[in-house]
Coordinates of N, CA and C in Angstrom, one line a residue:
G1 N 3.2 10.7 6.8 CA 3.8 10.3 6.7 C 4.6 9.4 7.9
F2 N 4.6 10.0 8.5 CA 5.6 9.4 9.9 C 5.0 8.3 10.7
L3 N 3.6 8.3 11.2 CA 2.8 7.2 11.8 C 3.0 6.3 10.8
R4 N 2.0 6.4 9.3 CA 2.4 5.7 8.6 C 3.1 4.4 8.5
S5 N 4.6 5.5 8.7 CA 6.0 4.6 7.9 C 6.0 4.1 9.6
L6 N 6.0 4.2 10.7 CA 5.9 3.2 12.1 C 5.2 2.3 11.9
Y7 N 3.8 2.3 11.6 CA 3.2 1.2 11.5 C 3.6 -0.3 10.6
F8 N 3.9 0.6 9.7 CA 4.4 -0.3 8.3 C 5.8 -1.0 9.0
K9 N 6.4 -0.5 9.3 CA 7.4 -1.3 10.1 C 7.4 -2.1 11.0
K10 N 6.4 -1.2 11.9 CA 5.3 -2.4 13.5 C 5.0 -3.8 12.7
I11 N 4.3 -3.6 11.3 CA 3.6 -5.0 11.1 C 4.7 -5.9 10.4
A12 N 5.8 -5.1 9.6 CA 6.7 -5.5 8.7 C 7.6 -6.5 9.7
G13 N 8.1 -5.9 10.6 CA 8.8 -6.6 11.2 C 8.5 -7.9 12.3
K14 N 7.1 -7.6 12.4 CA 6.1 -8.3 13.2 C 6.4 -9.9 12.7
H15 N 7.0 -10.2 11.7 CA 6.4 -11.3 10.6 C 7.8 -11.5 10.0
K16 N 8.1 -13.0 9.3 CA 8.9 -13.2 8.5 C 8.1 -13.9 7.1
F17 N 8.4 -12.8 6.3 CA 8.3 -13.4 5.1 C 9.2 -13.3 3.8
E18 N 9.1 -14.4 2.9 CA 10.3 -14.3 1.9 C 10.1 -13.3 0.8
K19 N 8.6 -13.4 0.4 CA 8.4 -12.4 -1.1 C 7.3 -11.5 -0.9
Y20 N 7.8 -10.6 -1.1 CA 6.8 -9.1 -1.4 C 6.5 -8.3 -2.7
L21 N 5.2 -7.8 -2.7 CA 4.9 -6.9 -3.4 C 4.5 -5.4 -3.0
D22 N 5.1 -4.5 -3.3 CA 4.8 -3.1 -3.2 C 4.2 -2.6 -4.2
A23 N 3.1 -2.8 -4.6 CA 2.0 -2.4 -5.3 C 1.7 -0.7 -5.3
G24 N 2.1 -0.1 -6.1 CA 2.7 1.3 -6.5 C 3.6 1.9 -5.7
C25 N 4.3 1.6 -6.1 CA 5.8 1.5 -5.1 C 6.5 2.8 -4.9
G26 N 5.9 4.2 -6.0 CA 6.3 5.8 -5.9 C 7.4 5.5 -5.6
S27 N 8.2 6.3 -4.9 CA 10.0 6.5 -4.8 C 10.5 5.9 -4.4
G28 N 9.7 4.2 -4.0 CA 10.0 3.4 -3.5 C 11.1 2.7 -2.1
E29 N 10.8 3.7 -1.3 CA 11.4 3.6 -0.3 C 11.1 2.7 0.6
Y30 N 9.5 2.4 0.9 CA 9.4 1.1 1.3 C 9.9 -0.3 1.1
A31 N 10.2 -0.5 -0.2 CA 10.8 -1.8 -1.0 C 12.6 -1.7 -0.7
F32 N 13.2 -0.2 -0.7 CA 14.7 -0.2 -0.1 C 14.6 -0.2 1.2
Y33 N 13.7 -0.1 2.1 CA 13.3 -0.2 3.8 C 14.0 -1.5 3.6
L34 N 12.7 -2.5 3.2 CA 12.7 -4.2 3.2 C 13.6 -4.6 3.0
A35 N 14.1 -4.0 2.0 CA 15.2 -4.9 1.4 C 16.9 -4.3 2.0
E36 N 16.9 -3.7 2.6 CA 18.1 -3.7 3.5 C 17.7 -4.1 5.1
M37 N 17.0 -3.9 5.0 CA 16.6 -4.7 6.4 C 16.9 -6.5 6.6
D38 N 16.6 -7.0 5.4 CA 17.1 -8.6 4.9 C 17.4 -8.4 3.6
S39 N 18.3 -8.7 3.4 CA 18.8 -9.5 2.3 C 18.4 -10.5 1.4
E40 N 18.0 -11.2 1.8 CA 17.7 -12.7 2.0 C 16.0 -12.2 1.4
V41 N 15.1 -11.7 1.2 CA 13.8 -11.3 1.1 C 13.9 -11.4 -0.1
S42 N 12.7 -11.5 -1.4 CA 12.2 -11.1 -2.4 C 11.4 -9.7 -3.0
I43 N 11.7 -8.9 -3.3 CA 10.4 -7.7 -3.2 C 10.2 -7.2 -4.8
T44 N 9.2 -7.9 -5.2 CA 8.8 -7.1 -6.5 C 8.3 -5.5 -6.2
A45 N 8.1 -4.9 -7.0 CA 7.6 -3.2 -6.4 C 7.6 -2.8 -8.1
V46 N 6.0 -2.8 -8.0 CA 5.5 -1.8 -9.3 C 5.1 -1.1 -9.0
D47 N 4.8 0.0 -10.5 CA 4.2 1.5 -10.6 C 3.8 1.5 -11.6
I48 N 3.0 2.8 -12.0 CA 2.4 2.7 -13.3 C 3.2 3.9 -13.8
N49 N 4.0 4.5 -13.2 CA 4.4 5.3 -13.1 C 5.9 5.0 -14.1
E50 N 6.2 5.3 -15.4 CA 7.4 4.6 -15.5 C 9.2 5.6 -15.4
T51 N 8.9 6.8 -15.0 CA 9.4 7.8 -14.4 C 9.8 7.2 -13.5
A52 N 9.5 7.0 -12.2 CA 9.5 6.4 -11.1 C 10.3 5.4 -10.7
I53 N 10.2 4.2 -11.7 CA 10.6 2.7 -12.0 C 11.7 3.3 -12.3
E54 N 12.1 3.9 -13.5 CA 13.5 4.0 -13.5 C 14.5 4.6 -12.7
L55 N 14.0 6.2 -11.9 CA 14.8 6.2 -11.0 C 15.4 5.2 -9.8
N56 N 14.3 4.6 -9.4 CA 14.7 4.0 -8.7 C 15.4 2.9 -8.9
K57 N 15.5 2.2 -10.3 CA 16.0 1.3 -10.9 C 17.8 1.7 -10.9
V58 N 18.1 3.5 -10.8 CA 18.9 3.8 -10.8 C 19.6 4.2 -9.1
I59 N 18.7 4.1 -8.3 CA 18.9 4.7 -6.7 C 19.6 2.8 -6.3
Q60 N 18.9 2.3 -6.9 CA 19.0 0.7 -6.7 C 20.6 0.1 -7.1
E61 N 20.7 0.4 -8.2 CA 22.3 0.3 -8.9 C 22.8 1.2 -8.2
K62 N 23.1 2.4 -7.7 CA 23.7 2.7 -6.6 C 24.1 2.2 -5.1
M63 N 23.2 1.8 -4.6 CA 23.0 1.6 -3.6 C 23.6 -0.4 -3.1
K64 N 23.5 -0.6 -4.6 CA 23.7 -1.9 -5.1 C 23.4 -3.4 -4.2
I65 N 21.4 -2.7 -4.3 CA 20.6 -4.0 -3.9 C 20.4 -4.8 -4.6
K66 N 19.9 -6.1 -4.3 CA 19.7 -7.1 -5.5 C 18.6 -7.7 -5.1
N67 N 18.0 -7.7 -4.7 CA 16.4 -8.2 -4.1 C 15.2 -7.4 -4.6
I68 N 15.6 -6.3 -5.0 CA 14.6 -5.7 -5.6 C 14.0 -5.4 -7.2
K69 N 13.1 -6.1 -7.7 CA 13.1 -5.7 -9.1 C 11.4 -4.7 -9.2
F70 N 12.3 -4.0 -9.6 CA 11.0 -2.9 -10.1 C 10.9 -2.6 -11.6
V71 N 9.0 -3.0 -11.6 CA 8.5 -2.8 -12.5 C 7.4 -1.7 -12.8
Q72 N 7.7 -1.4 -14.4 CA 6.5 -0.8 -14.4 C 5.2 -1.6 -15.0
K73 N 4.3 -1.3 -14.0 CA 3.0 -2.0 -14.3 C 1.8 -1.7 -13.8
D74 N 0.4 -2.2 -14.7 CA -0.7 -1.3 -13.9 C -0.9 -2.2 -12.7
L75 N -1.8 -1.6 -11.9 CA -2.6 -2.7 -10.5 C -3.5 -3.3 -10.9
A76 N -4.0 -3.1 -11.8 CA -5.1 -3.4 -12.3 C -4.7 -4.7 -13.6
H77 N -3.2 -4.8 -13.7 CA -3.1 -5.8 -14.8 C -1.9 -6.7 -13.8
I78 N -2.2 -6.7 -12.9 CA -1.3 -8.1 -12.0 C -1.6 -9.3 -11.8
T79 N -1.4 -10.4 -12.2 CA -2.2 -11.8 -13.0 C -1.7 -12.9 -11.9
D80 N -0.6 -12.3 -11.5 CA 0.3 -13.6 -10.3 C -0.8 -14.1 -9.9
M81 N -0.5 -15.6 -9.4 CA -1.3 -16.4 -8.6 C -0.8 -17.3 -7.3
Q82 N -1.0 -16.4 -6.2 CA -0.9 -17.0 -4.9 C 0.9 -17.0 -4.8
T83 N 1.5 -16.0 -4.9 CA 2.8 -15.6 -5.5 C 3.6 -14.8 -4.2
Y84 N 3.1 -14.2 -3.7 CA 4.0 -13.5 -2.7 C 2.9 -13.6 -0.8
D85 N 4.5 -13.2 -0.1 CA 3.6 -14.0 1.2 C 2.8 -12.3 1.9
F86 N 3.2 -11.3 1.5 CA 3.4 -10.0 2.1 C 2.5 -9.1 0.4
I87 N 1.1 -8.4 0.9 CA 1.2 -7.6 -0.4 C 1.5 -6.1 0.7
Y88 N 1.8 -4.9 0.0 CA 1.4 -3.6 0.6 C 1.1 -2.7 -0.1
S89 N 0.3 -2.4 -0.5 CA -0.5 -0.3 -1.3 C -0.2 0.5 -0.3
I90 N 0.2 1.4 -0.3 CA -0.1 2.8 0.4 C -0.3 3.9 -0.4
C91 N -1.4 4.7 0.1 CA -1.8 5.2 -0.4 C -1.8 5.7 -2.0
V92 N -2.5 4.2 -2.5 CA -2.5 4.2 -3.9 C -3.9 4.3 -4.6
V93 N -4.5 3.0 -4.0 CA -5.7 3.1 -4.5 C -7.0 3.7 -4.5
L94 N -6.8 5.0 -3.2 CA -7.2 6.2 -3.4 C -7.7 7.2 -4.7
Y95 N -6.9 6.7 -5.7 CA -7.2 7.5 -6.9 C -7.7 7.1 -7.6
M96 N -8.7 5.6 -7.7 CA -9.2 4.8 -8.6 C -10.5 4.7 -8.1
T97 N -11.1 4.1 -9.1 CA -12.8 4.6 -8.9 C -13.1 3.1 -7.8
A98 N -14.2 2.9 -7.6 CA -14.6 2.0 -6.4 C -14.6 0.4 -7.6
E99 N -14.9 0.7 -8.7 CA -14.8 -1.1 -9.4 C -13.8 -0.8 -9.8
E100 N -12.6 -0.5 -10.3 CA -10.7 -0.9 -10.3 C -10.3 -1.0 -8.9
Q101 N -11.1 -0.2 -7.5 CA -10.6 0.0 -6.7 C -10.8 -2.6 -6.4
R102 N -12.1 -2.9 -6.6 CA -12.7 -3.6 -5.9 C -11.9 -5.3 -7.4
E103 N -11.4 -4.2 -8.7 CA -10.4 -5.9 -9.5 C -8.9 -5.7 -8.7
I104 N -8.8 -4.7 -8.1 CA -7.2 -4.5 -7.9 C -7.2 -5.4 -6.6
F105 N -8.0 -5.1 -6.0 CA -8.1 -6.0 -4.6 C -8.4 -7.5 -4.8
A106 N -8.7 -7.7 -5.7 CA -9.5 -9.4 -6.4 C -8.0 -9.7 -6.6
N107 N -7.3 -8.6 -7.5 CA -5.8 -9.2 -8.0 C -5.0 -9.1 -6.8
F108 N -4.9 -8.9 -6.0 CA -4.3 -9.2 -4.1 C -4.5 -10.2 -4.1
H109 N -6.1 -10.3 -3.9 CA -6.2 -11.9 -3.3 C -5.6 -13.1 -3.9
N110 N -5.9 -13.0 -5.7 CA -5.2 -14.1 -6.4 C -4.0 -14.0 -6.2
A111 N -3.3 -13.0 -5.9 CA -1.3 -13.1 -6.0 C -1.2 -13.3 -4.3
L112 N -1.9 -13.4 -3.3 CA -1.5 -13.9 -2.0 C -1.8 -14.9 -1.8
K113 N -0.2 -15.8 -1.1 CA -0.2 -16.8 -0.7 C -1.4 -16.8 0.3
S114 N -1.9 -18.8 0.4 CA -3.5 -18.6 1.3 C -2.7 -18.1 2.3
K115 N -1.6 -18.3 3.4 CA -1.2 -17.7 4.1 C -0.4 -16.4 4.4
G116 N -1.2 -15.8 3.4 CA -0.5 -14.4 3.3 C -1.1 -13.3 3.8
L117 N -0.9 -12.1 3.7 CA -1.5 -10.8 4.7 C -1.0 -9.5 3.5
L118 N -2.0 -9.0 3.4 CA -2.5 -7.6 2.5 C -2.4 -6.8 3.9
F119 N -1.2 -5.5 3.3 CA -1.1 -3.9 3.8 C -1.5 -3.4 3.4
L120 N -3.0 -2.5 3.6 CA -3.4 -1.7 3.0 C -3.7 -0.4 3.3
Y121 N -3.1 0.3 2.9 CA -3.0 2.0 4.0 C -3.9 2.9 3.0
L122 N -5.4 3.5 3.5 CA -5.6 4.2 2.5 C -6.7 5.9 3.4
T123 N -7.1 6.5 2.8 CA -8.0 7.4 3.1 C -9.2 6.9 3.6
L124 N -10.1 6.9 4.9 CA -11.4 6.2 4.5 C -12.4 7.7 4.5
K125 N -13.6 7.6 3.9 CA -14.4 8.6 3.8 C -14.6 9.7 5.5
D126 N -14.6 9.1 6.2 CA -14.6 9.8 7.5 C -13.2 10.1 8.4
W127 N -12.2 10.6 7.2 CA -10.5 9.9 8.1 C -10.5 11.5 8.9
E128 N -11.5 12.7 8.3 CA -11.2 13.8 9.0 C -11.8 13.1 11.1
K129 N -12.8 12.1 11.4 CA -12.6 11.9 12.4 C -11.3 10.8 13.0
M130 N -10.1 10.7 12.4 CA -9.4 10.3 13.0 C -8.1 11.3 13.1
R131 N -8.0 11.8 14.0 CA -7.3 13.0 14.3 C -6.7 12.8 15.7
L132 N -5.5 13.2 15.7 CA -4.4 13.4 16.7 C -4.4 15.0 17.5
I133 N -4.1 15.4 17.1 CA -4.5 17.3 16.9 C -5.7 17.7 17.3
N134 N -5.6 18.7 17.6 CA -6.5 19.9 18.2 C -7.5 20.3 16.8
P135 N -9.0 19.7 16.4 CA -9.3 20.3 15.1 C -9.7 21.3 14.9
K136 N -9.1 22.3 15.2 CA -9.0 23.6 14.5 C -8.4 24.1 13.7
Y137 N -7.2 22.8 14.3 CA -5.6 22.9 13.4 C -5.6 21.8 12.5
Y138 N -6.2 21.2 12.9 CA -6.1 19.3 12.0 C -7.1 20.1 10.7
L139 N -7.9 20.6 11.1 CA -8.8 21.2 10.0 C -8.4 22.2 8.4
K140 N -7.9 23.3 8.9 CA -7.0 23.9 8.6 C -5.8 23.1 7.7
M141 N -5.1 22.2 8.5 CA -3.8 22.1 8.1 C -4.4 21.0 6.8
Y142 N -5.3 20.5 6.9 CA -6.1 19.6 5.4 C -7.3 19.6 5.0
E143 N -7.2 21.2 5.1 CA -8.0 22.2 3.8 C -7.7 21.7 2.0
G144 N -9.0 20.9 2.1 CA -9.0 20.8 0.4 C -8.6 19.8 0.5
T145 N -7.8 19.1 1.0 CA -7.2 17.9 1.0 C -8.0 16.7 0.1
K146 N -9.4 16.5 0.4 CA -10.5 15.5 -0.7 C -11.0 16.2 -1.8
E147 N -10.6 17.5 -2.2 CA -10.4 17.5 -3.5 C -9.2 17.1 -4.3
H148 N -8.4 16.7 -3.7 CA -7.0 15.9 -4.8 C -7.0 14.8 -4.6
I149 N -8.0 14.4 -4.3 CA -8.2 12.6 -4.1 C -9.2 12.5 -4.7
S150 N -9.4 11.9 -6.3 CA -10.1 11.6 -7.4 C -10.8 10.4 -7.3
G151 N -10.5 9.4 -6.4 CA -10.9 7.6 -6.2 C -12.2 8.3 -5.4
Y152 N -12.9 6.5 -5.1 CA -13.7 6.6 -4.3 C -13.0 6.1 -2.5
L153 N -13.6 6.9 -1.6 CA -13.3 6.8 -0.4 C -14.6 6.1 0.3
Y154 N -13.6 4.8 1.0 CA -14.6 4.1 1.7 C -14.8 4.4 3.1
T155 N -15.8 4.4 3.9 CA -16.0 3.9 5.3 C -15.5 3.0 5.3
K156 N -15.1 2.9 7.0 CA -14.0 1.3 7.2 C -15.0 0.1 7.0
E157 N -16.4 0.1 7.1 CA -17.4 -0.9 7.2 C -17.4 -1.1 6.0
E158 N -17.5 -0.3 5.1 CA -17.7 -0.9 3.6 C -16.5 -1.6 2.8
L159 N -15.2 -0.7 3.7 CA -14.1 -1.3 2.8 C -14.2 -3.2 2.8
Q160 N -14.0 -2.9 4.5 CA -14.2 -4.6 5.3 C -15.2 -5.5 4.6
K161 N -15.9 -4.7 4.1 CA -17.4 -5.7 3.1 C -16.5 -6.5 1.9
V162 N -16.1 -5.4 0.9 CA -15.9 -5.1 0.0 C -14.3 -6.2 0.1
L163 N -13.4 -5.9 0.9 CA -12.8 -7.1 0.9 C -12.7 -8.4 1.3
R164 N -13.8 -8.8 2.1 CA -14.4 -10.0 2.1 C -14.7 -10.7 1.2
E165 N -15.8 -9.7 0.6 CA -16.2 -10.1 -0.9 C -15.3 -10.9 -1.9
V166 N -14.3 -10.1 -2.2 CA -13.1 -10.7 -3.1 C -12.2 -11.5 -2.0
G167 N -12.7 -12.2 -0.7 CA -11.9 -13.3 -0.7 C -10.7 -13.2 1.3
F168 N -10.9 -11.6 0.9 CA -9.6 -12.2 2.0 C -10.7 -12.0 3.8
E169 N -9.8 -12.2 4.4 CA -10.4 -12.1 5.6 C -10.5 -11.0 6.3
V170 N -10.8 -10.3 6.8 CA -9.8 -9.2 7.5 C -10.0 -9.2 8.8
I171 N -8.2 -9.0 9.8 CA -8.1 -8.8 10.9 C -7.9 -7.8 11.3
Q172 N -7.8 -6.5 10.7 CA -7.2 -5.2 11.6 C -7.9 -4.3 10.4

């Protein structure tokens, strides 16, 4: 999670956005980070888990943060059109089938403004090849990880192809 967080902060800090969609907010840590960084932005944070949404609302109230709207919603039911400057989804769609992912990617495309940016972080099919530490330690540490991922995993090329097919221009 540490490297993922650094990369997110780098991307989010590089651009000035007004409206964000946290697609699959979970504990809300990214939404809270953005809200504290700039009280003028508007963040909609959605998650299918009602308990997570309710807990985030309690935390939000205690922190006195006004610029996040937490919503319990399935990503397949996002119907916003050209609403957001920045949509981010971190380790969420990897629990869905390829068909569900494609539908959600299309929803993201529709929900983004024309110059909007999608930040998608997920596990790729060939994730074992992307490592920073000695393989003998890495493979032991992540033994069994793939079995816990129930959705479809793409190669980088497959993911780029699907994103292009639903209308995205892939920049990285």
